[in-house]
Amino acid sequence: DAKTTQPPSMDCAEGRAANLPCNHSTISGNEYVYWYRQIHSQGPQYIIHGLKNNETNEMASLIITEDRKSSTLILPHATLRDTAVYYCIVTGRGGSYIPTFGRGTSLIVHP
Amino acid sequence: ETGVTQTPRHLVMGMTNKKSLKCEQHLGHNAMYWYKQSAKKPLELMFVYSLEERVENNSVPSRFSPECPNSSHLFLHLHTLQPEDSALYLCASSQSTGLVSYNLPLHFGNGTRLTVT
């Protein structure tokens, strides 16, 4: 799996957009970008994934740069319940790939 | 309800005890995983079962013994643990199309918080 780099912590005001960056400059052509989050004392929760196009679902949007060397997870209207550790993972979608989790970004949403 | 249920949620055991952690998934998946999450450390993969066969064992000490009786259930048997084994133990599942072919994403349970005294 390609290595990812995320800031260790970020904060965001409630109701504002939270933009979480991830660098993955060694990503290869068949590797996807996955995002998970882990709320305190719970298991990680899958959020979204993408290959090269921008993606949106009910939880978040994923913006991948044209060269695919970085991406941004956007929570459009952050709430207090979005306070969590967010993990960016680059891995193959199928095949013999098992995700490796780094330290992620600890996002604190404040009132 | 995550679709992956782990029991118990909390467990305190002495170093001479034997206990088991249980994981059950209701998602129709056929690959299951054990991860360990120690305080302030990233998740560490311990074991992977695909189609009920163990296909990954990441140099885990023998005091941890996994069991996968069917594709819906996964156990982690514990014996003579050490205090440094205290951690959050997470189970996950995913679809699998072969012994070493996994389809993401992973679906996690909420873990068992283990304390070894």
mmCIF file of C-alpha atoms in Angstrom:
data_model
loop_
_atom_site.group_PDB
_atom_site.id
_atom_site.type_symbol
_atom_site.label_atom_id
_atom_site.label_comp_id
_atom_site.label_asym_id
_atom_site.label_seq_id
_atom_site.Cartn_x
_atom_site.Cartn_y
_atom_site.Cartn_z
ATOM 1 C CA ASP A 1 0.000 0.000 0.000
ATOM 2 C CA ALA A 2 1.152 3.538 -0.718
ATOM 3 C CA LYS A 3 2.064 5.628 2.312
ATOM 4 C CA THR A 4 -0.194 8.496 3.352
ATOM 5 C CA THR A 5 0.531 11.655 5.325
ATOM 6 C CA GLN A 6 -2.132 13.424 7.349
ATOM 7 C CA PRO A 7 -1.939 16.281 9.848
ATOM 8 C CA PRO A 8 -2.164 14.885 13.388
ATOM 9 C CA SER A 9 -4.955 17.210 14.458
ATOM 10 C CA MET A 10 -7.423 19.808 13.196
ATOM 11 C CA ASP A 11 -10.336 21.690 14.606
ATOM 12 C CA CYS A 12 -13.459 23.117 13.072
ATOM 13 C CA ALA A 13 -16.421 25.183 14.207
ATOM 14 C CA GLU A 14 -19.795 23.490 14.272
ATOM 15 C CA GLY A 15 -21.781 24.160 11.097
ATOM 16 C CA ARG A 16 -18.714 24.995 9.050
ATOM 17 C CA ALA A 17 -17.074 22.773 6.456
ATOM 18 C CA ALA A 18 -14.264 20.535 7.667
ATOM 19 C CA ASN A 19 -11.594 19.924 5.033
ATOM 20 C CA LEU A 20 -9.231 17.088 5.909
ATOM 21 C CA PRO A 21 -6.156 16.752 3.671
ATOM 22 C CA CYS A 22 -4.189 13.645 2.807
ATOM 23 C CA ASN A 23 -0.991 13.311 0.808
ATOM 24 C CA HIS A 24 -0.309 10.073 -1.056
ATOM 25 C CA SER A 25 2.407 10.967 -3.555
ATOM 26 C CA THR A 26 3.441 7.327 -4.169
ATOM 27 C CA ILE A 27 -0.036 6.122 -5.121
ATOM 28 C CA SER A 28 -0.062 3.726 -8.047
ATOM 29 C CA GLY A 29 -2.544 3.589 -10.883
ATOM 30 C CA ASN A 30 -4.755 0.822 -9.520
ATOM 31 C CA GLU A 31 -4.885 2.049 -5.907
ATOM 32 C CA TYR A 32 -7.960 3.643 -4.381
ATOM 33 C CA VAL A 33 -8.201 6.296 -1.688
ATOM 34 C CA TYR A 34 -10.370 5.188 1.241
ATOM 35 C CA TRP A 35 -11.482 7.225 4.219
ATOM 36 C CA TYR A 36 -12.606 5.825 7.555
ATOM 37 C CA ARG A 37 -13.310 7.537 10.842
ATOM 38 C CA GLN A 38 -13.198 6.304 14.415
ATOM 39 C CA ILE A 39 -15.301 7.921 17.063
ATOM 40 C CA HIS A 40 -13.963 7.471 20.582
ATOM 41 C CA SER A 41 -14.402 3.919 21.928
ATOM 42 C CA GLN A 42 -15.980 2.670 18.713
ATOM 43 C CA GLY A 43 -14.674 0.748 15.719
ATOM 44 C CA PRO A 44 -13.621 2.527 12.517
ATOM 45 C CA GLN A 45 -16.464 3.398 10.175
ATOM 46 C CA TYR A 46 -16.129 3.472 6.402
ATOM 47 C CA ILE A 47 -16.915 6.900 4.924
ATOM 48 C CA ILE A 48 -16.106 7.028 1.228
ATOM 49 C CA HIS A 49 -13.611 5.939 -1.401
ATOM 50 C CA GLY A 50 -12.501 7.004 -4.868
ATOM 51 C CA LEU A 51 -10.071 6.211 -7.659
ATOM 52 C CA LYS A 52 -9.662 9.451 -9.603
ATOM 53 C CA ASN A 53 -13.048 11.142 -9.880
ATOM 54 C CA ASN A 54 -14.514 13.219 -7.099
ATOM 55 C CA GLU A 55 -17.098 11.331 -5.079
ATOM 56 C CA THR A 56 -19.986 12.365 -2.843
ATOM 57 C CA ASN A 57 -22.298 10.434 -0.578
ATOM 58 C CA GLU A 58 -24.568 11.231 2.332
ATOM 59 C CA MET A 59 -21.639 11.496 4.724
ATOM 60 C CA ALA A 60 -18.967 13.419 2.858
ATOM 61 C CA SER A 61 -17.306 14.457 -0.378
ATOM 62 C CA LEU A 62 -13.927 13.283 -1.613
ATOM 63 C CA ILE A 63 -11.842 15.505 -3.843
ATOM 64 C CA ILE A 64 -8.847 13.845 -5.532
ATOM 65 C CA THR A 65 -6.300 15.991 -7.355
ATOM 66 C CA GLU A 66 -5.750 15.382 -11.038
ATOM 67 C CA ASP A 67 -2.300 13.870 -10.420
ATOM 68 C CA ARG A 68 -3.850 11.738 -7.628
ATOM 69 C CA LYS A 69 -1.038 12.625 -5.244
ATOM 70 C CA SER A 70 -3.351 14.147 -2.680
ATOM 71 C CA SER A 71 -6.984 14.232 -1.669
ATOM 72 C CA THR A 72 -9.326 16.107 0.643
ATOM 73 C CA LEU A 73 -12.249 14.763 2.613
ATOM 74 C CA ILE A 74 -14.947 17.391 3.049
ATOM 75 C CA LEU A 75 -17.605 17.292 5.748
ATOM 76 C CA PRO A 76 -19.837 20.100 4.462
ATOM 77 C CA HIS A 77 -21.570 21.033 7.716
ATOM 78 C CA ALA A 78 -19.612 19.599 10.618
ATOM 79 C CA THR A 79 -21.471 18.692 13.805
ATOM 80 C CA LEU A 80 -20.183 17.818 17.264
ATOM 81 C CA ARG A 81 -20.803 14.166 16.432
ATOM 82 C CA ASP A 82 -18.185 14.397 13.671
ATOM 83 C CA THR A 83 -15.447 14.685 16.308
ATOM 84 C CA ALA A 84 -13.322 11.614 15.577
ATOM 85 C CA VAL A 85 -10.022 10.352 14.192
ATOM 86 C CA TYR A 86 -10.106 10.299 10.392
ATOM 87 C CA TYR A 87 -7.960 7.802 8.507
ATOM 88 C CA CYS A 88 -6.906 8.155 4.883
ATOM 89 C CA ILE A 89 -5.797 4.847 3.382
ATOM 90 C CA VAL A 90 -4.514 4.037 -0.071
ATOM 91 C CA THR A 91 -4.981 0.456 -1.125
ATOM 92 C CA GLY A 92 -6.147 -1.775 -3.894
ATOM 93 C CA ARG A 93 -9.872 -2.339 -3.821
ATOM 94 C CA GLY A 94 -9.756 -6.014 -4.481
ATOM 95 C CA GLY A 95 -7.035 -8.569 -4.663
ATOM 96 C CA SER A 96 -4.724 -9.322 -1.769
ATOM 97 C CA TYR A 97 -4.902 -5.871 -0.220
ATOM 98 C CA ILE A 98 -5.643 -5.457 3.460
ATOM 99 C CA PRO A 99 -5.833 -1.849 4.666
ATOM 100 C CA THR A 100 -3.032 -0.568 6.851
ATOM 101 C CA PHE A 101 -4.130 2.165 9.231
ATOM 102 C CA GLY A 102 -1.816 5.021 10.211
ATOM 103 C CA ARG A 103 -2.388 7.546 13.005
ATOM 104 C CA GLY A 104 -4.943 9.615 11.104
ATOM 105 C CA THR A 105 -6.153 13.147 11.854
ATOM 106 C CA SER A 106 -7.916 13.880 15.112
ATOM 107 C CA LEU A 107 -10.718 16.290 14.211
ATOM 108 C CA ILE A 108 -12.344 18.257 17.011
ATOM 109 C CA VAL A 109 -15.562 20.070 16.169
ATOM 110 C CA HIS A 110 -16.267 22.816 18.686
ATOM 111 C CA PRO A 111 -19.475 24.750 19.353
ATOM 112 C CA GLU B 1 -26.166 -1.451 14.809
ATOM 113 C CA THR B 2 -23.007 -1.923 12.804
ATOM 114 C CA GLY B 3 -23.714 -5.366 11.338
ATOM 115 C CA VAL B 4 -20.664 -6.652 13.202
ATOM 116 C CA THR B 5 -21.270 -7.461 16.862
ATOM 117 C CA GLN B 6 -18.513 -8.044 19.390
ATOM 118 C CA THR B 7 -18.914 -9.439 22.886
ATOM 119 C CA PRO B 8 -18.109 -8.663 25.579
ATOM 120 C CA ARG B 9 -17.641 -4.887 25.230
ATOM 121 C CA HIS B 10 -15.369 -4.825 28.276
ATOM 122 C CA LEU B 11 -13.257 -7.580 29.830
ATOM 123 C CA VAL B 12 -10.915 -7.577 32.793
ATOM 124 C CA MET B 13 -8.804 -10.669 33.251
ATOM 125 C CA GLY B 14 -5.847 -11.806 35.294
ATOM 126 C CA MET B 15 -2.669 -13.064 33.687
ATOM 127 C CA THR B 16 -3.509 -16.689 34.498
ATOM 128 C CA ASN B 17 -7.074 -16.585 33.186
ATOM 129 C CA LYS B 18 -8.431 -18.010 29.944
ATOM 130 C CA LYS B 19 -11.107 -16.044 28.145
ATOM 131 C CA SER B 20 -12.533 -15.705 24.651
ATOM 132 C CA LEU B 21 -13.653 -12.755 22.561
ATOM 133 C CA LYS B 22 -16.530 -13.306 20.174
ATOM 134 C CA CYS B 23 -17.398 -11.604 16.897
ATOM 135 C CA GLU B 24 -20.483 -12.173 14.748
ATOM 136 C CA GLN B 25 -21.281 -10.543 11.429
ATOM 137 C CA HIS B 26 -24.704 -10.333 9.801
ATOM 138 C CA LEU B 27 -23.554 -8.908 6.470
ATOM 139 C CA GLY B 28 -23.104 -12.090 4.464
ATOM 140 C CA HIS B 29 -19.347 -11.529 4.284
ATOM 141 C CA ASN B 30 -16.822 -14.329 4.054
ATOM 142 C CA ALA B 31 -13.629 -12.676 5.283
ATOM 143 C CA MET B 32 -13.076 -11.731 8.922
ATOM 144 C CA TYR B 33 -10.243 -9.913 10.656
ATOM 145 C CA TRP B 34 -8.842 -9.281 14.126
ATOM 146 C CA TYR B 35 -7.094 -5.956 14.785
ATOM 147 C CA LYS B 36 -5.464 -4.738 17.991
ATOM 148 C CA GLN B 37 -5.477 -1.050 18.963
ATOM 149 C CA SER B 38 -3.218 -0.114 21.853
ATOM 150 C CA ALA B 39 -3.357 3.319 23.449
ATOM 151 C CA LYS B 40 -2.009 6.010 21.145
ATOM 152 C CA LYS B 41 -0.942 3.467 18.493
ATOM 153 C CA PRO B 42 -2.321 2.693 15.031
ATOM 154 C CA LEU B 43 -4.449 -0.354 14.445
ATOM 155 C CA GLU B 44 -2.367 -3.509 14.091
ATOM 156 C CA LEU B 45 -3.632 -6.391 11.982
ATOM 157 C CA MET B 46 -3.475 -9.687 13.888
ATOM 158 C CA PHE B 47 -5.302 -12.358 11.891
ATOM 159 C CA VAL B 48 -7.311 -12.738 8.699
ATOM 160 C CA TYR B 49 -9.698 -15.519 7.790
ATOM 161 C CA SER B 50 -11.007 -15.852 4.259
ATOM 162 C CA LEU B 51 -13.530 -18.536 3.350
ATOM 163 C CA GLU B 52 -12.979 -19.919 6.884
ATOM 164 C CA GLU B 53 -9.242 -20.481 6.268
ATOM 165 C CA ARG B 54 -6.610 -18.525 8.170
ATOM 166 C CA VAL B 55 -4.664 -16.628 5.521
ATOM 167 C CA GLU B 56 -2.773 -14.061 7.554
ATOM 168 C CA ASN B 57 -1.034 -14.234 10.912
ATOM 169 C CA ASN B 58 1.075 -11.187 11.631
ATOM 170 C CA SER B 59 3.628 -12.646 14.054
ATOM 171 C CA VAL B 60 1.118 -12.698 16.862
ATOM 172 C CA PRO B 61 2.212 -14.442 20.104
ATOM 173 C CA SER B 62 0.736 -17.892 20.649
ATOM 174 C CA ARG B 63 -1.148 -16.693 23.732
ATOM 175 C CA PHE B 64 -3.657 -15.359 21.185
ATOM 176 C CA SER B 65 -5.464 -18.149 19.336
ATOM 177 C CA PRO B 66 -8.108 -17.379 16.693
ATOM 178 C CA GLU B 67 -10.942 -19.640 15.631
ATOM 179 C CA CYS B 68 -13.366 -19.248 12.740
ATOM 180 C CA PRO B 69 -15.992 -22.024 12.881
ATOM 181 C CA ASN B 70 -18.028 -20.535 10.020
ATOM 182 C CA SER B 71 -18.094 -17.403 7.893
ATOM 183 C CA SER B 72 -20.302 -15.521 10.361
ATOM 184 C CA HIS B 73 -18.383 -16.132 13.569
ATOM 185 C CA LEU B 74 -14.867 -15.381 14.729
ATOM 186 C CA PHE B 75 -13.311 -15.977 18.119
ATOM 187 C CA LEU B 76 -10.093 -14.899 19.769
ATOM 188 C CA HIS B 77 -9.059 -17.208 22.589
ATOM 189 C CA LEU B 78 -6.820 -15.650 25.213
ATOM 190 C CA HIS B 79 -4.573 -17.346 27.771
ATOM 191 C CA THR B 80 -1.707 -16.267 30.027
ATOM 192 C CA LEU B 81 -1.815 -12.702 28.750
ATOM 193 C CA GLN B 82 0.510 -9.915 29.834
ATOM 194 C CA PRO B 83 -0.446 -6.425 31.019
ATOM 195 C CA GLU B 84 0.890 -4.991 27.730
ATOM 196 C CA ASP B 85 -1.829 -6.951 25.921
ATOM 197 C CA SER B 86 -4.373 -4.540 27.347
ATOM 198 C CA ALA B 87 -5.960 -2.872 24.314
ATOM 199 C CA LEU B 88 -9.079 -2.479 22.217
ATOM 200 C CA TYR B 89 -9.570 -5.605 20.086
ATOM 201 C CA LEU B 90 -11.509 -4.950 16.914
ATOM 202 C CA CYS B 91 -13.182 -7.413 14.603
ATOM 203 C CA ALA B 92 -13.955 -6.566 10.997
ATOM 204 C CA SER B 93 -15.493 -8.304 8.014
ATOM 205 C CA SER B 94 -15.550 -7.875 4.255
ATOM 206 C CA GLN B 95 -16.519 -9.736 1.150
ATOM 207 C CA SER B 96 -13.915 -12.081 -0.280
ATOM 208 C CA THR B 97 -13.719 -13.669 -3.694
ATOM 209 C CA GLY B 98 -10.914 -16.069 -2.891
ATOM 210 C CA LEU B 99 -8.488 -17.140 -0.198
ATOM 211 C CA VAL B 100 -6.347 -14.037 -0.677
ATOM 212 C CA SER B 101 -8.701 -11.799 -2.567
ATOM 213 C CA TYR B 102 -10.613 -9.262 -0.515
ATOM 214 C CA ASN B 103 -13.206 -6.736 -1.518
ATOM 215 C CA LEU B 104 -13.185 -3.575 0.543
ATOM 216 C CA PRO B 105 -14.388 -1.714 2.495
ATOM 217 C CA LEU B 106 -14.005 -3.325 5.885
ATOM 218 C CA HIS B 107 -16.916 -3.207 8.319
ATOM 219 C CA PHE B 108 -15.852 -3.014 11.953
ATOM 220 C CA GLY B 109 -17.489 -3.903 15.238
ATOM 221 C CA ASN B 110 -17.170 -1.617 18.247
ATOM 222 C CA GLY B 111 -14.486 -3.720 19.844
ATOM 223 C CA THR B 112 -13.765 -5.379 23.162
ATOM 224 C CA ARG B 113 -11.846 -3.238 25.652
ATOM 225 C CA LEU B 114 -9.491 -5.713 27.349
ATOM 226 C CA THR B 115 -7.644 -4.981 30.573
ATOM 227 C CA VAL B 116 -5.090 -7.502 31.834
ATOM 228 C CA THR B 117 -4.263 -7.160 35.521
#
